[in-house]
Short mmCIF file of C-alpha atoms in Angstrom, two decimals:
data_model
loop_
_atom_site.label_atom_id
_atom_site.label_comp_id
_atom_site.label_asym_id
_atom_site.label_seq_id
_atom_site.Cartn_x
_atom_site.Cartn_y
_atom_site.Cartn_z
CA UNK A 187 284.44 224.22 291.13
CA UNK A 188 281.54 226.86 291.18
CA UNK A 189 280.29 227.59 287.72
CA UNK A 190 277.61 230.60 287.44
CA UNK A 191 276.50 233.72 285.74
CA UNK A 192 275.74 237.37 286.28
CA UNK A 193 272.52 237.79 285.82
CA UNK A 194 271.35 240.06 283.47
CA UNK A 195 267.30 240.35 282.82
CA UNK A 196 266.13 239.42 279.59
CA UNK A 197 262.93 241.82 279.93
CA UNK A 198 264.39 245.51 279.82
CA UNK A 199 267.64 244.63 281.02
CA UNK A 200 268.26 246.10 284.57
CA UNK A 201 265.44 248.74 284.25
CA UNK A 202 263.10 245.59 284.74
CA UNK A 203 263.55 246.90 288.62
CA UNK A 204 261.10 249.61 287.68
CA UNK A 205 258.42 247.00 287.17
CA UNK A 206 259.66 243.88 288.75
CA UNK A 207 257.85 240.87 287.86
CA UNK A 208 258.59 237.58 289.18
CA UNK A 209 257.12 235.17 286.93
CA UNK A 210 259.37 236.27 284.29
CA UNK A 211 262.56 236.14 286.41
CA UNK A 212 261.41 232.72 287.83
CA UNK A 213 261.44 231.68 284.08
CA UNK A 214 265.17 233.72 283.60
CA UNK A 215 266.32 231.38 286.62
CA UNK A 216 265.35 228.29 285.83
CA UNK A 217 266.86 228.77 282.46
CA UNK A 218 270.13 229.50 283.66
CA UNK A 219 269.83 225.94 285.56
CA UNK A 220 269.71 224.45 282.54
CA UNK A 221 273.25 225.58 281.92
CA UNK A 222 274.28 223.67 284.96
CA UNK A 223 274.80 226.95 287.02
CA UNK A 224 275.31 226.97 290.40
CA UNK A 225 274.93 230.10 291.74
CA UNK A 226 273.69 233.63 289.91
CA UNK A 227 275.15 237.42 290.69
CA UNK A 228 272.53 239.72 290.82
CA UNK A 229 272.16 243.62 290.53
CA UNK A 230 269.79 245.91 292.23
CA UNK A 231 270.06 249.52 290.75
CA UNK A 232 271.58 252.12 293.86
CA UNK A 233 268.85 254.50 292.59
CA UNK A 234 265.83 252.54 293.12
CA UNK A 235 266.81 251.08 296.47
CA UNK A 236 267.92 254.48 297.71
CA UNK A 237 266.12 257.61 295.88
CA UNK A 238 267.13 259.64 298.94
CA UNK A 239 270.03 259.03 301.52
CA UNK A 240 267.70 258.35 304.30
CA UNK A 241 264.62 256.70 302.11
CA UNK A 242 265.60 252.85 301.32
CA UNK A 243 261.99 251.90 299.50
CA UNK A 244 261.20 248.44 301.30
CA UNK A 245 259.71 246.74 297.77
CA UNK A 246 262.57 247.37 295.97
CA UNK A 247 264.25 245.55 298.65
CA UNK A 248 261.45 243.16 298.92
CA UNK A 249 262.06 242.85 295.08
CA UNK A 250 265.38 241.84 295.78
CA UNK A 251 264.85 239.23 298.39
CA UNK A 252 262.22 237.43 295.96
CA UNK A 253 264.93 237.50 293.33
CA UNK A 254 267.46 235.80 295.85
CA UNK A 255 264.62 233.44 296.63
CA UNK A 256 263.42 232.43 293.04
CA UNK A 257 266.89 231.57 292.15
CA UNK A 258 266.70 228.96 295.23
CA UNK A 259 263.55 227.37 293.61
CA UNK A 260 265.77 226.77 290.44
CA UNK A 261 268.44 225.13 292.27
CA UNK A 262 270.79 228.36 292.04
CA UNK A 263 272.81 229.99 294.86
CA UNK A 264 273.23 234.05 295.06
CA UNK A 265 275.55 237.16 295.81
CA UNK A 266 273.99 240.43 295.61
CA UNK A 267 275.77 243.61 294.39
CA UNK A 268 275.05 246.54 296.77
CA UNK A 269 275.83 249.93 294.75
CA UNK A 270 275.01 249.92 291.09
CA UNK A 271 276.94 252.23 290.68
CA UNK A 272 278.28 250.79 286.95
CA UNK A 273 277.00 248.63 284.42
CA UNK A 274 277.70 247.80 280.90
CA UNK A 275 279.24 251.41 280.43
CA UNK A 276 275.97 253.03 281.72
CA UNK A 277 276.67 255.22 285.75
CA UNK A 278 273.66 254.68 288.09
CA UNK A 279 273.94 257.16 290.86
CA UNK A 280 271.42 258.55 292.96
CA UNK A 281 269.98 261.81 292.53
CA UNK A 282 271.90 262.94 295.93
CA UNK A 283 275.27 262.61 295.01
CA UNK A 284 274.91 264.35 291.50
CA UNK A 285 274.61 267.76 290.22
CA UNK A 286 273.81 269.95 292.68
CA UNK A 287 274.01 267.54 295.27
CA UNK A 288 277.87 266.60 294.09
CA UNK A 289 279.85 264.74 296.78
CA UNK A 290 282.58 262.22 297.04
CA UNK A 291 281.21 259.31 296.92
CA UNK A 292 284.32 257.55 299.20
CA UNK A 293 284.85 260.37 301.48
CA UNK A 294 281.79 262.83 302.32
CA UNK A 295 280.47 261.43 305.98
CA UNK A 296 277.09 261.85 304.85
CA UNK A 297 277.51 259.96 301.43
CA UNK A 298 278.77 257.52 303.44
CA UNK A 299 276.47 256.89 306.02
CA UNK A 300 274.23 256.25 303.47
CA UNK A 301 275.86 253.53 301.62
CA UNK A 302 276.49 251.56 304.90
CA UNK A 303 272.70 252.53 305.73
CA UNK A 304 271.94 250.49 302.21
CA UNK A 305 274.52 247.49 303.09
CA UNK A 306 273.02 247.00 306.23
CA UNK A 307 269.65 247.17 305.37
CA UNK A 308 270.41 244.41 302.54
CA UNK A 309 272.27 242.21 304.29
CA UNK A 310 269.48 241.72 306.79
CA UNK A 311 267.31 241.11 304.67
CA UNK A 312 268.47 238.49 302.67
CA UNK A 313 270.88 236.98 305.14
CA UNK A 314 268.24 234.48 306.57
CA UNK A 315 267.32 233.53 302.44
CA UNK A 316 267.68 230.21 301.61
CA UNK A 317 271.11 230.57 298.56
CA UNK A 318 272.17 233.46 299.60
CA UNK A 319 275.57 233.59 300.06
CA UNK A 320 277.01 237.30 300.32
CA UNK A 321 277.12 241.27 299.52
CA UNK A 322 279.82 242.95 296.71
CA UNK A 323 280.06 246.00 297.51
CA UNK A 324 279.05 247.48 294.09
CA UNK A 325 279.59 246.60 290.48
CA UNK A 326 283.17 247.88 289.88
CA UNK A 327 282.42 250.50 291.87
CA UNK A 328 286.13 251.87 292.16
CA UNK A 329 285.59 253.16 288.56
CA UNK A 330 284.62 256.65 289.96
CA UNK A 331 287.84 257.42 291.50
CA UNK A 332 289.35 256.63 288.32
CA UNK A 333 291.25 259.57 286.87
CA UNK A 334 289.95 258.48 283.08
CA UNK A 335 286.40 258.86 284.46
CA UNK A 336 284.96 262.20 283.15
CA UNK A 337 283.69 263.00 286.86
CA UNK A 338 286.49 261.36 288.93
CA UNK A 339 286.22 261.51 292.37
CA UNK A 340 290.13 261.77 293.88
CA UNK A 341 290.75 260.25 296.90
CA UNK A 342 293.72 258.72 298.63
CA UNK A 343 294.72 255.20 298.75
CA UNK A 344 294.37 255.16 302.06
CA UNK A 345 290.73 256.93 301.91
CA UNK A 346 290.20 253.87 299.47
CA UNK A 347 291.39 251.42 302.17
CA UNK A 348 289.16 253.11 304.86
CA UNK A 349 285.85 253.13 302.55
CA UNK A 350 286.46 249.51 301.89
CA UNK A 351 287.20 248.59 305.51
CA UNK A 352 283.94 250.58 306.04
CA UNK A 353 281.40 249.19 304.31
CA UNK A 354 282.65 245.77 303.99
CA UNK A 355 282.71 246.05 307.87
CA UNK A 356 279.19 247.25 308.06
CA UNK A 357 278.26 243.72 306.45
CA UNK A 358 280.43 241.26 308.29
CA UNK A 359 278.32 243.06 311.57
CA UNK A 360 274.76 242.25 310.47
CA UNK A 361 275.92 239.27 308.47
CA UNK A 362 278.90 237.58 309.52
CA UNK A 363 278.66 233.96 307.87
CA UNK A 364 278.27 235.90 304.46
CA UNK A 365 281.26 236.26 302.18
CA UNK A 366 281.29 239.82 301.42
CA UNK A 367 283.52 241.13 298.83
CA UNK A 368 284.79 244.07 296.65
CA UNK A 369 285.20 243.99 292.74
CA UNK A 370 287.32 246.24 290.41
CA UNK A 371 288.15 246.07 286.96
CA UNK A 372 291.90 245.81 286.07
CA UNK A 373 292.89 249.14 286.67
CA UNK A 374 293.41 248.07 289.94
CA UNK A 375 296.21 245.78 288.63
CA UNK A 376 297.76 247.44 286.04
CA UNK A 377 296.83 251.65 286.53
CA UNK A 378 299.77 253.29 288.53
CA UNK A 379 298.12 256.16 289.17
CA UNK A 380 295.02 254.46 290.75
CA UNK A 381 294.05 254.66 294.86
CA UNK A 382 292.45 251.53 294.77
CA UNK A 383 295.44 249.67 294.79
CA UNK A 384 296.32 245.55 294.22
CA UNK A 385 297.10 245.34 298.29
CA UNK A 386 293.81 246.56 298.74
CA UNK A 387 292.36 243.71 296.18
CA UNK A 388 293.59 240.81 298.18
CA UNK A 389 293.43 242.70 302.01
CA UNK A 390 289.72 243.54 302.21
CA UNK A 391 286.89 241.17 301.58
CA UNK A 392 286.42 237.20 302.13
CA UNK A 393 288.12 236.54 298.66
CA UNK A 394 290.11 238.06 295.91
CA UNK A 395 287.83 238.94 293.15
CA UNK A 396 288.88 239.36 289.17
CA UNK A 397 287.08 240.68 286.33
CA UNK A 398 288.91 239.49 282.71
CA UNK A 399 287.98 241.96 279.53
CA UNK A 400 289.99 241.17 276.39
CA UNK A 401 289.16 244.25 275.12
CA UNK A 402 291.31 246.39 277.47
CA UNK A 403 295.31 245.83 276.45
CA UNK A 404 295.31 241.91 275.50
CA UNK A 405 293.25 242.19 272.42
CA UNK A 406 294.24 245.21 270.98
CA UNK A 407 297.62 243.93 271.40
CA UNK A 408 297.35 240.57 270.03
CA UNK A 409 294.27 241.15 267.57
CA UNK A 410 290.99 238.74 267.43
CA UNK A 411 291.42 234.99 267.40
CA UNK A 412 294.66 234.71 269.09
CA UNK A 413 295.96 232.36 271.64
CA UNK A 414 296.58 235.20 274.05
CA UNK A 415 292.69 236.11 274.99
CA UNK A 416 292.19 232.44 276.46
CA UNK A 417 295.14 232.76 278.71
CA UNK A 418 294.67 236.43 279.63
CA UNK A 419 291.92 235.20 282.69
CA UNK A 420 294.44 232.83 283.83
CA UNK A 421 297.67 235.41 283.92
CA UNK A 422 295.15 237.22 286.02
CA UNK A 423 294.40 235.19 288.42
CA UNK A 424 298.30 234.33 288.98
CA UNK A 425 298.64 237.50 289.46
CA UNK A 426 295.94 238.23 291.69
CA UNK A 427 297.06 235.06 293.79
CA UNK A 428 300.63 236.56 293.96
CA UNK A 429 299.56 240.04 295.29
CA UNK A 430 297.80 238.25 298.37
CA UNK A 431 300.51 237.88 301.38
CA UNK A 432 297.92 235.09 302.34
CA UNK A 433 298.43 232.09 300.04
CA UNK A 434 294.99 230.62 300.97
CA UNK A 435 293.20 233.16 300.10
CA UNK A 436 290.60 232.06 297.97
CA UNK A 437 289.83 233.61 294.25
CA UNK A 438 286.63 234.37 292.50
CA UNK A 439 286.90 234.80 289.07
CA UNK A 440 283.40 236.83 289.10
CA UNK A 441 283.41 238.52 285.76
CA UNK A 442 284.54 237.17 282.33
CA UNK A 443 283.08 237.40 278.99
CA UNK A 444 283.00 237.24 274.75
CA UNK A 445 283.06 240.46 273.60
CA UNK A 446 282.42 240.75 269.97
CA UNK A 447 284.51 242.75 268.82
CA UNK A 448 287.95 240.44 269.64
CA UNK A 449 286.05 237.21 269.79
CA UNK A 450 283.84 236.65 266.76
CA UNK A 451 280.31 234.92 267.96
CA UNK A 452 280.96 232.14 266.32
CA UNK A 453 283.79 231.56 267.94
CA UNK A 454 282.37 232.47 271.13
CA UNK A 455 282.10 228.06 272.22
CA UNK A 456 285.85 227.73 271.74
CA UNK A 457 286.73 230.77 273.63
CA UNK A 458 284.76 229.89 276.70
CA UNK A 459 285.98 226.36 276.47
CA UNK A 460 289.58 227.32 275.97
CA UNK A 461 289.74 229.69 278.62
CA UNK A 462 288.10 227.67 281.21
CA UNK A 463 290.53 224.49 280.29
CA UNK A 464 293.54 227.05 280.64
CA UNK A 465 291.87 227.65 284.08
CA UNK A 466 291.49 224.16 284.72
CA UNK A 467 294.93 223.27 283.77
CA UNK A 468 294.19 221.03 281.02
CA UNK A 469 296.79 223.25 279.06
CA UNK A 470 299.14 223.07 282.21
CA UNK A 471 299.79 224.36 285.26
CA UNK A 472 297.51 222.34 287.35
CA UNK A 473 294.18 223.90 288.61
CA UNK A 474 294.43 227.95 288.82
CA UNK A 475 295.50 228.13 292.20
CA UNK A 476 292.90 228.84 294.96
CA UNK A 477 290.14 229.68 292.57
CA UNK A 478 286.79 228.96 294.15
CA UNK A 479 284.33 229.36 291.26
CA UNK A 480 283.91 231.00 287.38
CA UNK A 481 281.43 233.33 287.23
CA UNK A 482 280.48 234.46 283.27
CA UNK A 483 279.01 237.82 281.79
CA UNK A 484 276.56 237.43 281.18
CA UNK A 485 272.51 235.67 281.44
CA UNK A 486 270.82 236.84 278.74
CA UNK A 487 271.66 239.42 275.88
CA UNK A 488 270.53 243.04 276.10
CA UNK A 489 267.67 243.51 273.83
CA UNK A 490 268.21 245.43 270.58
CA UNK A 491 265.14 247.63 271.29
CA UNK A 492 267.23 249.43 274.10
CA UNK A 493 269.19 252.26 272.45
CA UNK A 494 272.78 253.23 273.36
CA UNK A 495 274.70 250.49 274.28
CA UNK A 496 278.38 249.66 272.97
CA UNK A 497 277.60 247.21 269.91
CA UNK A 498 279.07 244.17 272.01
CA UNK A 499 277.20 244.42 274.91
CA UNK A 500 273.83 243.24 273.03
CA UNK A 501 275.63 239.76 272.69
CA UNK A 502 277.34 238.91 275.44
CA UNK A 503 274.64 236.71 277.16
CA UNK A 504 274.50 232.91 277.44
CA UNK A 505 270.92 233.11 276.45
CA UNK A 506 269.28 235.07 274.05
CA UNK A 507 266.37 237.59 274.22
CA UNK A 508 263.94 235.36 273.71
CA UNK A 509 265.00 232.94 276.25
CA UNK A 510 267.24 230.46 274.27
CA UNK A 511 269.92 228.98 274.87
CA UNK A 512 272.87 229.86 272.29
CA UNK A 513 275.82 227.91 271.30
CA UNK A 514 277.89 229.46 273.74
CA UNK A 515 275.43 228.71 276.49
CA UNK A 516 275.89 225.05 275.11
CA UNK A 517 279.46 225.20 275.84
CA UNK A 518 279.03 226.77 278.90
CA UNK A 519 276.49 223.78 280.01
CA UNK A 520 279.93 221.48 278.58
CA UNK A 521 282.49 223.46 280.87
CA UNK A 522 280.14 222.69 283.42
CA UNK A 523 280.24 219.32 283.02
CA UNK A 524 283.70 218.44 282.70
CA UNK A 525 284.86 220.67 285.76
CA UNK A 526 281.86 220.83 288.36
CA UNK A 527 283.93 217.79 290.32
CA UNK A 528 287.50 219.68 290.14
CA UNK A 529 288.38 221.04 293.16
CA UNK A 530 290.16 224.40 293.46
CA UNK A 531 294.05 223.55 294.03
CA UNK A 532 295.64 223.67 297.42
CA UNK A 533 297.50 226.72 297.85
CA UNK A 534 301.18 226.62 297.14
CA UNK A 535 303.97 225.54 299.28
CA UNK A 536 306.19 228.01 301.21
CA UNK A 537 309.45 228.39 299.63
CA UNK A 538 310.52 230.88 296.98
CA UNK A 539 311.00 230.70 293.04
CA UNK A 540 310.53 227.30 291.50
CA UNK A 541 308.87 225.91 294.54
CA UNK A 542 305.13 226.47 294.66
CA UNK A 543 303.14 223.81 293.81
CA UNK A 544 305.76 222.09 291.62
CA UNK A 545 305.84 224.63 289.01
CA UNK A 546 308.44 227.00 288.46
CA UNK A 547 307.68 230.99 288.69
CA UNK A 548 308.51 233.88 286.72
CA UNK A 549 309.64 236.47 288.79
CA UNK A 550 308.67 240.36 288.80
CA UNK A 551 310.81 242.63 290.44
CA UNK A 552 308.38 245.31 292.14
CA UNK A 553 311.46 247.66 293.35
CA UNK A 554 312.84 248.48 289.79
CA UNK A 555 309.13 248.57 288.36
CA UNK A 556 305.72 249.59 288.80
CA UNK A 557 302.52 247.55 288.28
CA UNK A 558 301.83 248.72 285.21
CA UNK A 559 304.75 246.90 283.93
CA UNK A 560 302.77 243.74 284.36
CA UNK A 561 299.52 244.85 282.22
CA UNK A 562 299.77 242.98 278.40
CA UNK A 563 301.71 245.62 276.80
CA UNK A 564 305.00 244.58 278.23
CA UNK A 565 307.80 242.13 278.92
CA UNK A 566 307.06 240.13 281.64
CA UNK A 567 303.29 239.42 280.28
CA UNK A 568 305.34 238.12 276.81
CA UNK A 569 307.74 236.49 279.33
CA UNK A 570 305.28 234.65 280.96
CA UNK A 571 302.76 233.78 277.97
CA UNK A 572 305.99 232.60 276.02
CA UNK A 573 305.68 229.58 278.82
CA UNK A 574 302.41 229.42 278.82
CA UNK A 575 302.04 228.62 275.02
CA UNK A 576 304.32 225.58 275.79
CA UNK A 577 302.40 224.30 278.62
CA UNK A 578 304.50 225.44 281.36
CA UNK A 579 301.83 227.66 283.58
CA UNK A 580 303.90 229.60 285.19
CA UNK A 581 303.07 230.67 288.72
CA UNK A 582 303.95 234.66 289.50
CA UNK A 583 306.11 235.59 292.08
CA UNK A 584 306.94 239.21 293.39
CA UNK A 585 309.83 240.31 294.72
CA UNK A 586 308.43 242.81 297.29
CA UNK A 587 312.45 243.87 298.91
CA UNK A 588 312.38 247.07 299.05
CA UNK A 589 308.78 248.02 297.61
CA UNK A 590 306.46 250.73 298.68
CA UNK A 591 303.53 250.43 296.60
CA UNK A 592 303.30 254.34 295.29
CA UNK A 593 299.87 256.02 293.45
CA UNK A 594 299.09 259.03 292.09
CA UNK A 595 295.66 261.17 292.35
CA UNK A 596 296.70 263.87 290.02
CA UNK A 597 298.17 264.56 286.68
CA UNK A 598 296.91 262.33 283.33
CA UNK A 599 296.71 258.71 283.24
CA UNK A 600 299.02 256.55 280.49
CA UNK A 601 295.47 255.70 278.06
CA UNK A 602 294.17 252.54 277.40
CA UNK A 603 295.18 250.64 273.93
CA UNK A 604 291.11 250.38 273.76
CA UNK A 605 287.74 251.21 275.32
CA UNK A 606 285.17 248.81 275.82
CA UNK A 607 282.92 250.49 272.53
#
């Protein structure tokens, strides 16, 4: 099992691309080593690469490679996010698709031609990098054809399916042993309404990615402290794994974290160690089935100096500001330790209900609902964390007669329980 962290810079957070110094993430990396990492996600901001469609600034890309490369020193592994794009509630766009210069960013040719432009030119140059292993396209980067976004750019499932097949194309040509990937958050699973749909999770890319956030449905649902939030990253990756028509198809679980405000920080150990257990299958259920690696939010804290930030996101990190390791980093470097010898389980024998693996499933019936029906608000979540709690894991299993999965790119969208502030 791969064990690793998104890296978040301890000195000025992501702006620390403005004046990139190495030394300091050099220090950052060989930190996060201590924690028994294996591998580090890392975040280049769309508008410093690319402050103009056809000007990609060769430091900041330089900048990048170093990063890629000083994680090697310390014994870490990498994946590079392309289009940042979205982090920690803050949008990063480029000056030329805002404003005055509005386009769709999925759609418009020219918008377009200059993301693949930026894959391209990132791929080559950190293919050849010792640790590198791969491009996401962009930090859930299908937020912006959200219809909750405030600026939503509508588009088409199939649009959706064609920018994905496009720019995860344009890396598999100048890097073809990389595993290149997409990432959402769980609107893709559970939003009716939304064009980036769960057939396009588990089509497009090397591997299946999920992203686990207590704070969307599960905790407001269930409240702080509660058995539910540890079992919420494993419930997704069933599902994930029974969206794919391939049942090899390997899983990344590449974002999961403590937020504060449904997991108290001193409870922040026990969480981690809980959930990855569940994962694990020391709770039952046998090793989530096909995941590859665990991937936490995040590094290091934000700092308290920088203004703005929903309260939860200055405490998220491993590490603190100053470098330390925290308690939860601790039990991090444990989960490590117990797991870094599993191997991700085989995937599950052919057959129907009942048969996979030797564990019964719980069946959803796609034809009578939609996939919203699966989010943590209804039945068959309670159906299947009622097993759960009693240590029967219960693979998911769809019953696809009939189904034509269905979207919507116009009217309102049903409104989260909770935002992330």
């Amino acid at each position: 099992m791969k064990f690793g962290v998104n890296y978040t810079p301890r000195g000025g957070w992501f702006h620390s691309w403005l004046d990139f110094d190495p030394a300091r993430v050099a220090e950052d990396m060989h930190t996060i080593a201590e924690l028994g990492a294996d591998h580090v996600r890392i975040f280049p901001l769309w508008p410093i690469l690319q402050p103009n469609r056809t000007l990609i600034r060769s430091q900041a890309i330089d900048d990048v490679a170093t990063v890629v490369r000083l994680a090697h020193e310390a014994g870490l592994n990498s994946s590079v996010d392309v289009l940042q794009g979205h982090l920690s509630s803050f949008d990063f766009l480029p000056s030329w698709v805002s404003t005055w210069h509005r386009r769709n960013l999925f759609t418009d040719p020219n918008v377009v031609a200059g993301e693949v432009a930026l894959v391209k030119t990132l791929a080559a140059a950190i293919k050849d990098q010792p640790g590198a292993t791969g491009l996401t396209v962009g930090n859930e980067f299908i937020q912006f054809a959200a219809l909750r976004h405030p600026d939503a750019d509508r588009i088409t499932p199939d649009q959706a399916a064609q920018w994905l097949a496009t720019l995860l194309g344009a890396a598999k040509e100048v890097w073809p042993e990389g595993v290149h990937v997409h990432c959402h958050d769980d609107d893709l699973w559970f939003d009716d309404t939304h064009p980036f749909t769960p057939s396009s999770a588990v089509t497009y890319g090397d591997l299946t990615t999920v992203h686990s956030w207590v704070f969307g449905r599960v905790g407001p649902r269930f409240g702080a402290g509660t058995p539910q939030l540890t079992y919420f990253a494993r419930y997704l990756c069933e599902l994930a794994a029974a969206w794919s028509p391939d049942p090899a198809r390997g899983l990344w679980l590449q974002e999961i974290g403590s937020p504060d405000n449904y997991v108290a920080v001193e409870d922040g150990p026990a969480f981690l160690l809980d959930t990855v257990d569940t994962l694990m299958g020391a709770n039952g259920g046998g090793v989530s089935p096909n995941l590859e690696a665990i991937t936490w939010w995040c590094s290091h804290d934000v700092s308290r100096a920088l203004a703005d930030f929903p309260n939860l996101e200055y405490s998220l990190g491993l590490i603190d500001e100053g470098g330390r390791i925290k308690p939860i980093g601790e039990a991090f470097a444990e989960a490590t330790r117990r797991y870094r010898d599993t191997h991700y389980a085989p995937p599950p024998a052919a057959g129907g209900a009942g048969e996979g693996q030797g564990r019964d499933s719980l069946v959803f019936d796609l034809p009578q609902w939609e996939r919203s029906a699966t989010d943590a608000t209804h039945t068959f979540f309670d159906q299947w964390m009622e097993h759960a709690l009693a240590g029967d894991v219960r693979a998911i299993e769809l019953n696809t007669d009939g189904y034509v999965e269905k979207t919507g790119t116009e009217g309102s969208v049903a409104p989260f329980l909770s935002t992330r502030d």
